[in-house]
mmCIF file of C-alpha atoms (C1' of nucleotides) in Angstrom:
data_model
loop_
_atom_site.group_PDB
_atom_site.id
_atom_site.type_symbol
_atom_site.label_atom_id
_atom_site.label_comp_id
_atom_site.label_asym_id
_atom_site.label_seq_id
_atom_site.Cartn_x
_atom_site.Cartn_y
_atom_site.Cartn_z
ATOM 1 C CA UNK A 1 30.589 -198.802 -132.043
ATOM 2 C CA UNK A 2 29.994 -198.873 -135.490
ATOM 3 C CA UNK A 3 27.870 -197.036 -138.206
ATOM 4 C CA UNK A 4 26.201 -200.144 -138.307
ATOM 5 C CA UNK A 5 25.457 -200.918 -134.743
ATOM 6 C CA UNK A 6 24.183 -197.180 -133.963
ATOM 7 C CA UNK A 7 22.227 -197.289 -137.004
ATOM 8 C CA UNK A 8 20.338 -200.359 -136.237
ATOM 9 C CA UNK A 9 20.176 -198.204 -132.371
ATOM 10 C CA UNK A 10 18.826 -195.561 -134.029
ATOM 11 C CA UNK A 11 16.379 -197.504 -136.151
ATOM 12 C CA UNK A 12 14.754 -198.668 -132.763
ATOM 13 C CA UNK A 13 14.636 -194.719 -131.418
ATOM 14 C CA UNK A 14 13.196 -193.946 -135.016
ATOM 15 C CA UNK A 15 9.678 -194.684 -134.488
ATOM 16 C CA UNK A 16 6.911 -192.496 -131.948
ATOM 17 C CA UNK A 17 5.614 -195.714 -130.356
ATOM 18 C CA UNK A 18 8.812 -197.076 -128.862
ATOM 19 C CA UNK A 19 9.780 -193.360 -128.396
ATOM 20 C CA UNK A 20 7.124 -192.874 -126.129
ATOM 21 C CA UNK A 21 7.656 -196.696 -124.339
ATOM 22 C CA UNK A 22 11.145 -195.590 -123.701
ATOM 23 C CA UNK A 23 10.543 -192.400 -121.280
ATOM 24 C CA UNK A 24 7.754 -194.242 -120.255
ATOM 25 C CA UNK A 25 10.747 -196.738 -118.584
ATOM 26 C CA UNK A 26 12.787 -193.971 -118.307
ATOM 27 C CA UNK A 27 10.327 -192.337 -115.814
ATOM 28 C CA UNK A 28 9.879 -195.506 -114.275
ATOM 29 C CA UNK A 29 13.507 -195.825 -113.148
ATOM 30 C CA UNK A 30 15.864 -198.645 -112.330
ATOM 31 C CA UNK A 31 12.689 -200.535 -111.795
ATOM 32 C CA UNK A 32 11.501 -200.819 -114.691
ATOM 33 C CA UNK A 33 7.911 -201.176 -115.687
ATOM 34 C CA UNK A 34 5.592 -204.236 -117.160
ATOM 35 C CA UNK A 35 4.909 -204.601 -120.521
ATOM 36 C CA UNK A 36 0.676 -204.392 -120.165
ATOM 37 C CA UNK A 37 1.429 -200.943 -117.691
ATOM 38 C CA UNK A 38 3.832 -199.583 -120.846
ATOM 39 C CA UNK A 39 1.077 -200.354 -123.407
ATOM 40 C CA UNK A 40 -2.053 -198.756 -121.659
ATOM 41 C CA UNK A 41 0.592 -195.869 -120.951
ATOM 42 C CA UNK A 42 0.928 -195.105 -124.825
ATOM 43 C CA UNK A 43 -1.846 -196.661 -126.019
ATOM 44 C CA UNK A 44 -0.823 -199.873 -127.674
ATOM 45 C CA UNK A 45 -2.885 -203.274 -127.615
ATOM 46 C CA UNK A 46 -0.662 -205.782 -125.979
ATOM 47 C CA UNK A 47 0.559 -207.301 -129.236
ATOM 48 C CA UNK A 48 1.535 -204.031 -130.409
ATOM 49 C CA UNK A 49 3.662 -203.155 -127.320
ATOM 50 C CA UNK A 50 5.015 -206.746 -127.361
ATOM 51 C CA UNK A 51 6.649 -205.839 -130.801
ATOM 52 C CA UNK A 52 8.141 -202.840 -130.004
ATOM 53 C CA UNK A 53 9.442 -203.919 -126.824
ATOM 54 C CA UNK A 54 10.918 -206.834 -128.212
ATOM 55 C CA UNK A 55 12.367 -204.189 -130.627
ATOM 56 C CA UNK A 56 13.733 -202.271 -128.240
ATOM 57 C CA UNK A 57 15.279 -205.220 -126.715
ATOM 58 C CA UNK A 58 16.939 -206.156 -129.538
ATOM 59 C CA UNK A 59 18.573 -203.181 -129.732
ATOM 60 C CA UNK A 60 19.576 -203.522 -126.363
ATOM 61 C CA UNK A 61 18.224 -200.238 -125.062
ATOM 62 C CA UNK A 62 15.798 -201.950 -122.523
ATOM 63 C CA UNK A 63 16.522 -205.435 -120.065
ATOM 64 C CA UNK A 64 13.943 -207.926 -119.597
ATOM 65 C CA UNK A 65 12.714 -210.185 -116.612
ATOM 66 C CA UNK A 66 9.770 -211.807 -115.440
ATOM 67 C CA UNK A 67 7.627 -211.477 -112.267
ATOM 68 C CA UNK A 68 5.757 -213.741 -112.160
ATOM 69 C CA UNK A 69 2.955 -213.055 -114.835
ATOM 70 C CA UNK A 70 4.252 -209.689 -115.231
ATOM 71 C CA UNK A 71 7.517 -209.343 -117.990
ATOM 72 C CA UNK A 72 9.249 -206.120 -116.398
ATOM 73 C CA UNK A 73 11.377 -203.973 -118.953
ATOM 74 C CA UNK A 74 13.558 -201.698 -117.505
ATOM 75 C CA UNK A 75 15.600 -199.146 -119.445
ATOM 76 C CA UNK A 76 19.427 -198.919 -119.938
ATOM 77 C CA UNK A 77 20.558 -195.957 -119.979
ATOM 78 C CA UNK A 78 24.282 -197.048 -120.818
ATOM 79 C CA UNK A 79 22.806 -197.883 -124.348
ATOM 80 C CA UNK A 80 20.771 -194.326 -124.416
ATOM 81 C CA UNK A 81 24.265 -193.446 -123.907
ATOM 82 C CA UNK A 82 26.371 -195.098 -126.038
ATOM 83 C CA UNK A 83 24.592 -194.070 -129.309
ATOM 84 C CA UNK A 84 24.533 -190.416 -128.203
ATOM 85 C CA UNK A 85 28.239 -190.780 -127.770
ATOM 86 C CA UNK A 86 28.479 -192.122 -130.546
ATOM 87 C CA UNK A 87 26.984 -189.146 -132.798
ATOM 88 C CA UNK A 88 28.838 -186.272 -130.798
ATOM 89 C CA UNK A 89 32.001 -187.615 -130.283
ATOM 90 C CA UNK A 90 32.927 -189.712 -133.411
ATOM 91 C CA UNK A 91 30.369 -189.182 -135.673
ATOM 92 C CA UNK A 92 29.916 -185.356 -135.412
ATOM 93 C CA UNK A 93 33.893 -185.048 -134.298
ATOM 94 C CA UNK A 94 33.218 -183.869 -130.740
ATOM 95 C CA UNK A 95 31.684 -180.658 -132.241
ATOM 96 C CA UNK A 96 31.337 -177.916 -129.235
ATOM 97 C CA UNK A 97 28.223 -176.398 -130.396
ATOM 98 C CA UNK A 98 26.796 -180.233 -130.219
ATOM 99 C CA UNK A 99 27.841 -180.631 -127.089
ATOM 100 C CA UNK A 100 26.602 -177.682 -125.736
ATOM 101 C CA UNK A 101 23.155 -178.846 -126.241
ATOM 102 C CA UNK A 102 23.890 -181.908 -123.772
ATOM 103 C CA UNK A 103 24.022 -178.916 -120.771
ATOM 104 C CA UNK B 1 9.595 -181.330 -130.621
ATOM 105 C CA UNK B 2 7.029 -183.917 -131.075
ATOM 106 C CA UNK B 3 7.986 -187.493 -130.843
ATOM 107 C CA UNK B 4 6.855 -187.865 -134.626
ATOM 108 C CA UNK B 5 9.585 -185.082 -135.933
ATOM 109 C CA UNK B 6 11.927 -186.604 -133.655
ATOM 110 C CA UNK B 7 11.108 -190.285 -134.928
ATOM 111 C CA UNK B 8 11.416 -188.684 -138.669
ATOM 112 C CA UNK B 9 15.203 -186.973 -137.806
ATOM 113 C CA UNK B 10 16.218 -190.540 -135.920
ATOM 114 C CA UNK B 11 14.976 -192.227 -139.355
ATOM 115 C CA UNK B 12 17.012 -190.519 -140.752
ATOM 116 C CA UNK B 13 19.802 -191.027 -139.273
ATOM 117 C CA UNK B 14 19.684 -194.838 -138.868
ATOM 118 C CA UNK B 15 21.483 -195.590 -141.579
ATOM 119 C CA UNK B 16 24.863 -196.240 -142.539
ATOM 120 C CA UNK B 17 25.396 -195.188 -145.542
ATOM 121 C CA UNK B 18 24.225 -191.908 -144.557
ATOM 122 C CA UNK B 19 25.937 -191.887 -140.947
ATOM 123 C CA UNK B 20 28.974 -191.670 -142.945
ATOM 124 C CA UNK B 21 27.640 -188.846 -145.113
ATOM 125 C CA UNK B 22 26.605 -186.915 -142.304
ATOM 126 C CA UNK B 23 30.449 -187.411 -140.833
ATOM 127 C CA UNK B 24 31.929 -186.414 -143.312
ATOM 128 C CA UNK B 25 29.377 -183.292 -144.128
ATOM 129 C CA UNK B 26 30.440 -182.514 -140.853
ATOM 130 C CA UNK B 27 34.201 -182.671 -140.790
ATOM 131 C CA UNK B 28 33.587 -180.745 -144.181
ATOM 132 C CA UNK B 29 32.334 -178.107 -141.922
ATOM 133 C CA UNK B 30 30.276 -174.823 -142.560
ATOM 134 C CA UNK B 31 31.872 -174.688 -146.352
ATOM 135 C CA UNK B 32 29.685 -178.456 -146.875
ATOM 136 C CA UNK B 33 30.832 -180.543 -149.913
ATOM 137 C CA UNK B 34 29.578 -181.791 -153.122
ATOM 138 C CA UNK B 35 27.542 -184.301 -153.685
ATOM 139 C CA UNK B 36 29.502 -186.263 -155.739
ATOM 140 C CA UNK B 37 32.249 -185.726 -152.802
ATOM 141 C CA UNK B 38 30.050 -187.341 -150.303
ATOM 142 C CA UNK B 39 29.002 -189.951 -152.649
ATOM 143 C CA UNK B 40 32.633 -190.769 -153.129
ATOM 144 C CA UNK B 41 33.937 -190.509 -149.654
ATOM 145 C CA UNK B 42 31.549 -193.372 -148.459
ATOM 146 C CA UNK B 43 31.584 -195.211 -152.015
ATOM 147 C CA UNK B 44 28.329 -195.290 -153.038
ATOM 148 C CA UNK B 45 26.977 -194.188 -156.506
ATOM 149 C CA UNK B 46 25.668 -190.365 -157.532
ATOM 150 C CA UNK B 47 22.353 -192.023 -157.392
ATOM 151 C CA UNK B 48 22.541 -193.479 -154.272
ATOM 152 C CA UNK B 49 24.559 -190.956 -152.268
ATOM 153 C CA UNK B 50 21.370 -188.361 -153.592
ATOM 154 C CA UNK B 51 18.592 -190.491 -152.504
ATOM 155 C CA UNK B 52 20.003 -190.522 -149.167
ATOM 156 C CA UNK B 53 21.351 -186.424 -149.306
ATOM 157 C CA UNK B 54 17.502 -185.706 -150.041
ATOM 158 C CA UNK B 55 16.556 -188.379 -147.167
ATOM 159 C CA UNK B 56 18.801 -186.359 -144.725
ATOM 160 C CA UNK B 57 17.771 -182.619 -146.338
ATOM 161 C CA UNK B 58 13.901 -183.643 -145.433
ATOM 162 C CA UNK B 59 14.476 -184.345 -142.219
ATOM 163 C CA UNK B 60 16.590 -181.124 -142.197
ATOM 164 C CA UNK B 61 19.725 -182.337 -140.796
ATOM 165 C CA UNK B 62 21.426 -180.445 -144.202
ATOM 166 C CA UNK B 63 21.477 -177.503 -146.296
ATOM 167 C CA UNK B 64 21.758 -177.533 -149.826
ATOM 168 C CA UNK B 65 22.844 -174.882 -152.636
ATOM 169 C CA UNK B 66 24.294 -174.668 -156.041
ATOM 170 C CA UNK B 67 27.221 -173.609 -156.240
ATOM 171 C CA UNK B 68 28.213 -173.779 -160.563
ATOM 172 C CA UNK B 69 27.435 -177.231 -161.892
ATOM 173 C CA UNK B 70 27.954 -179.050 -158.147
ATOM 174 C CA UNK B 71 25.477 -179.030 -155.230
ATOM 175 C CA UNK B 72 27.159 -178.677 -152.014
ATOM 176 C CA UNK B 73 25.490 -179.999 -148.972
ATOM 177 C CA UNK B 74 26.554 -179.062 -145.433
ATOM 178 C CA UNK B 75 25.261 -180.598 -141.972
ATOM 179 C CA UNK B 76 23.040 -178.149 -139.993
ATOM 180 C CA UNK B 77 24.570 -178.489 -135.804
ATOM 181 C CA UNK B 78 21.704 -176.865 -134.499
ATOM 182 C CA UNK B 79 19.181 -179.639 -136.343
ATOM 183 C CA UNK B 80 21.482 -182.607 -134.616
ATOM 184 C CA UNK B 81 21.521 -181.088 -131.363
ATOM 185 C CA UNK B 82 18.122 -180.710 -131.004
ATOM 186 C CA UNK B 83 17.009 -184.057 -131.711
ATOM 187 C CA UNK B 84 19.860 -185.093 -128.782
ATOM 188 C CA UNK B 85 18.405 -182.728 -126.877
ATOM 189 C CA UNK B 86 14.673 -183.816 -127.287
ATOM 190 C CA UNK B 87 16.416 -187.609 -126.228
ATOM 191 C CA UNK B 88 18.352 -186.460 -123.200
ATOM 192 C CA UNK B 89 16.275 -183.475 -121.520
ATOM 193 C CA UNK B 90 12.314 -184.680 -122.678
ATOM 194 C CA UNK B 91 12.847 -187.897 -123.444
ATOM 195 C CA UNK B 92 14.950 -189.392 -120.556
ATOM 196 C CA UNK B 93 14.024 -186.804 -117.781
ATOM 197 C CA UNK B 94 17.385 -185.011 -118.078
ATOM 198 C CA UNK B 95 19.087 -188.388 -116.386
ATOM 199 C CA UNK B 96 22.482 -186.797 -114.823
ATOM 200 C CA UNK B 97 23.698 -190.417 -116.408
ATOM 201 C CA UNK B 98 22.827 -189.214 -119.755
ATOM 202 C CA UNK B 99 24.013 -185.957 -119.733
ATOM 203 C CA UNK B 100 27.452 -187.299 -118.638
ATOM 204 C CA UNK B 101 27.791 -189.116 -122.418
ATOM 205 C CA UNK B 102 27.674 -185.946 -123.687
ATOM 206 C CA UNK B 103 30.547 -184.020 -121.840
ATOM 207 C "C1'" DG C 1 24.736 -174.301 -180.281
ATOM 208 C "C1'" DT C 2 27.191 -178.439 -178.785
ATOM 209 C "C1'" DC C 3 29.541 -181.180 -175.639
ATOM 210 C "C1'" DA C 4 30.978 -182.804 -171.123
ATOM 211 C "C1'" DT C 5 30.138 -182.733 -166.169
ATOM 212 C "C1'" DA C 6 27.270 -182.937 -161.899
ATOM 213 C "C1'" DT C 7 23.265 -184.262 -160.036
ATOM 214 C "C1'" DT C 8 18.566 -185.600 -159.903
ATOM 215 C "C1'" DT C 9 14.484 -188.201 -161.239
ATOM 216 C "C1'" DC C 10 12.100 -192.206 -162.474
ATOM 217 C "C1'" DA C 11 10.520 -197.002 -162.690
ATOM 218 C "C1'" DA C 12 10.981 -201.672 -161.247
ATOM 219 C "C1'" DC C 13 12.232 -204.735 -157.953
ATOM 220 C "C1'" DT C 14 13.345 -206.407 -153.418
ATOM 221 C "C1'" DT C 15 13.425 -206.040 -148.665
ATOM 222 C "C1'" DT C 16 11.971 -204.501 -144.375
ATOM 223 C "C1'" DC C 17 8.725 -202.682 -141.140
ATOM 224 C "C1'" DC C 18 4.131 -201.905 -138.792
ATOM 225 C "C1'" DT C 19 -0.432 -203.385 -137.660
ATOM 226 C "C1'" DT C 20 -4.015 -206.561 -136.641
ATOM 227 C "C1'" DG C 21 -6.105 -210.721 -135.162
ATOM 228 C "C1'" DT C 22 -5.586 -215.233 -133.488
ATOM 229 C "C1'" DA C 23 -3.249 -218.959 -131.292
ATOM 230 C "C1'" DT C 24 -0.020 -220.362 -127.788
ATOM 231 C "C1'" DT C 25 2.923 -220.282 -123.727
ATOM 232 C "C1'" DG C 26 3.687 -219.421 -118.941
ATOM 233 C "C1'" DT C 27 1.864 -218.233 -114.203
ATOM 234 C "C1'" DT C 28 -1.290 -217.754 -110.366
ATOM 235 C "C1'" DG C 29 -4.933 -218.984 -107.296
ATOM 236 C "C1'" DA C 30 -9.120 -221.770 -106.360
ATOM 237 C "C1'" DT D 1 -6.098 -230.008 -112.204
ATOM 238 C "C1'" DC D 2 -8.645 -226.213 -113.994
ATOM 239 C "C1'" DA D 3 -9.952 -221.522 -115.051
ATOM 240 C "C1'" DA D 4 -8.325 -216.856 -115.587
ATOM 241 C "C1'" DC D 5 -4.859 -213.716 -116.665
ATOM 242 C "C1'" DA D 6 -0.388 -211.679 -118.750
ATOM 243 C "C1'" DA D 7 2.406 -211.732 -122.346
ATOM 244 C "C1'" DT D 8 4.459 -213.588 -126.520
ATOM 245 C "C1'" DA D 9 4.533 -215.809 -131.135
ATOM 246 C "C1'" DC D 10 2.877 -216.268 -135.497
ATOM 247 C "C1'" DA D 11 0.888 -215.302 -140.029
ATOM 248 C "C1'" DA D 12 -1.219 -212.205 -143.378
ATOM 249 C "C1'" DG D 13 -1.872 -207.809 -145.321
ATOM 250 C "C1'" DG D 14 -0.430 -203.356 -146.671
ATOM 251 C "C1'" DA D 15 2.800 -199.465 -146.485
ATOM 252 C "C1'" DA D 16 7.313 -197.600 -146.644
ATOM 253 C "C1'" DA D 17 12.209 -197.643 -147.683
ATOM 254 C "C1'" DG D 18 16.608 -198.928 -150.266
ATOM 255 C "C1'" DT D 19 19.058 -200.333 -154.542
ATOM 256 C "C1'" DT D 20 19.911 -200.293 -159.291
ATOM 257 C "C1'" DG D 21 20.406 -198.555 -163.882
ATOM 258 C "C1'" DA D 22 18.731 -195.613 -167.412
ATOM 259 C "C1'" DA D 23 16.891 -191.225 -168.708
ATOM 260 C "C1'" DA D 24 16.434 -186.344 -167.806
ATOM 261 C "C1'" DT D 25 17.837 -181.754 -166.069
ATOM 262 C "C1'" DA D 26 21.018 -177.970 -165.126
ATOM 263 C "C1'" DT D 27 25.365 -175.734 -165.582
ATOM 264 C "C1'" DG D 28 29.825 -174.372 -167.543
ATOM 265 C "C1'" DA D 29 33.366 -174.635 -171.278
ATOM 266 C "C1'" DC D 30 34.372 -174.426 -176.025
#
DNA sequence: GTCATATTTCAACTTTCCTTGTATTGTTGA
DNA sequence: TCAACAATACAAGGAAAGTTGAAATATGAC
């Protein structure tokens, strides 16, 4: 992964709305959640959570499908992942005190 | 942590250019380096390199002090691991899948 | 004091992002 | 098919962030 890519990642984490969409799906599980149940959970009109979503989708941390009316977005955690790794292992050189918060 | 301060320190970080600062603040280790080492160890200007040392001092991810004529930055651990930690143990419900990114 | 070095500050410009409201698309059930 | 509902797409406005180059500040050497 690159600066680049975890940066643009990050840029999607970097912002209270889609912080609080995210463990919103994160609580939801494997699931997922719909996009008008995410909104009313943070308080977002639907446009609003539409954006951010879409945002969040871009930077691939959640999936997307439809039922039926409903567009479900579900979380990835590998993603979540990924950009963590990213920091502690290459960008922060594996540092043990950084790890140790992980535990 | 709120999920504002944590949005400000993930702002913060997403960004290349200062990615790489923050990489090589931290290989630098507890000693820091000067600005104008940072600036030239991921090639950007003396300008540049301390718009984004301020960026990443305000969302205190580094120290700063004087040290003669240079000021020598150096990354603050404990600041990175607790925005991590806000992500993996508030944020995502302490998902075992997370915490295994970080071991 | 004067000069050179290291860094910051400032202003101007450009780009990007967030919000809001409205229009549009896709889906269900009568 | 038509009406109602869920969500997205789009455009406009304003706010925030990044880049650049020049000027200003602070420090050390002479």
């Amino acid at each position: 992964m690159t600066d680049g890519q975890a940066a643009a990642v990050l840029g999607a984490l970097a912002d209270p709305t889609r912080l609080a969409m995210l463990r919103h799906l994160v609580r939801a599980g494997p699931e997922g959640a719909a996009a008008g149940t995410s909104a009313e959970a943070v308080g977002a009109t639907p446009s609003r959570a539409s954006f951010h979503l879409k945002a969040l989708e871009r930077a691939g941390l959640v999936t997307c499908r439809r039922d039926g009316r409903s567009m479900i977005y579900a979380a990835r955690m590998d993603a979540l992942g990924a950009v963590i790794s990213h920091i502690v292992d290459d960008c922060c050189a594996g540092s043990p005190a950084l790890r140790a918060c992980c535990r």
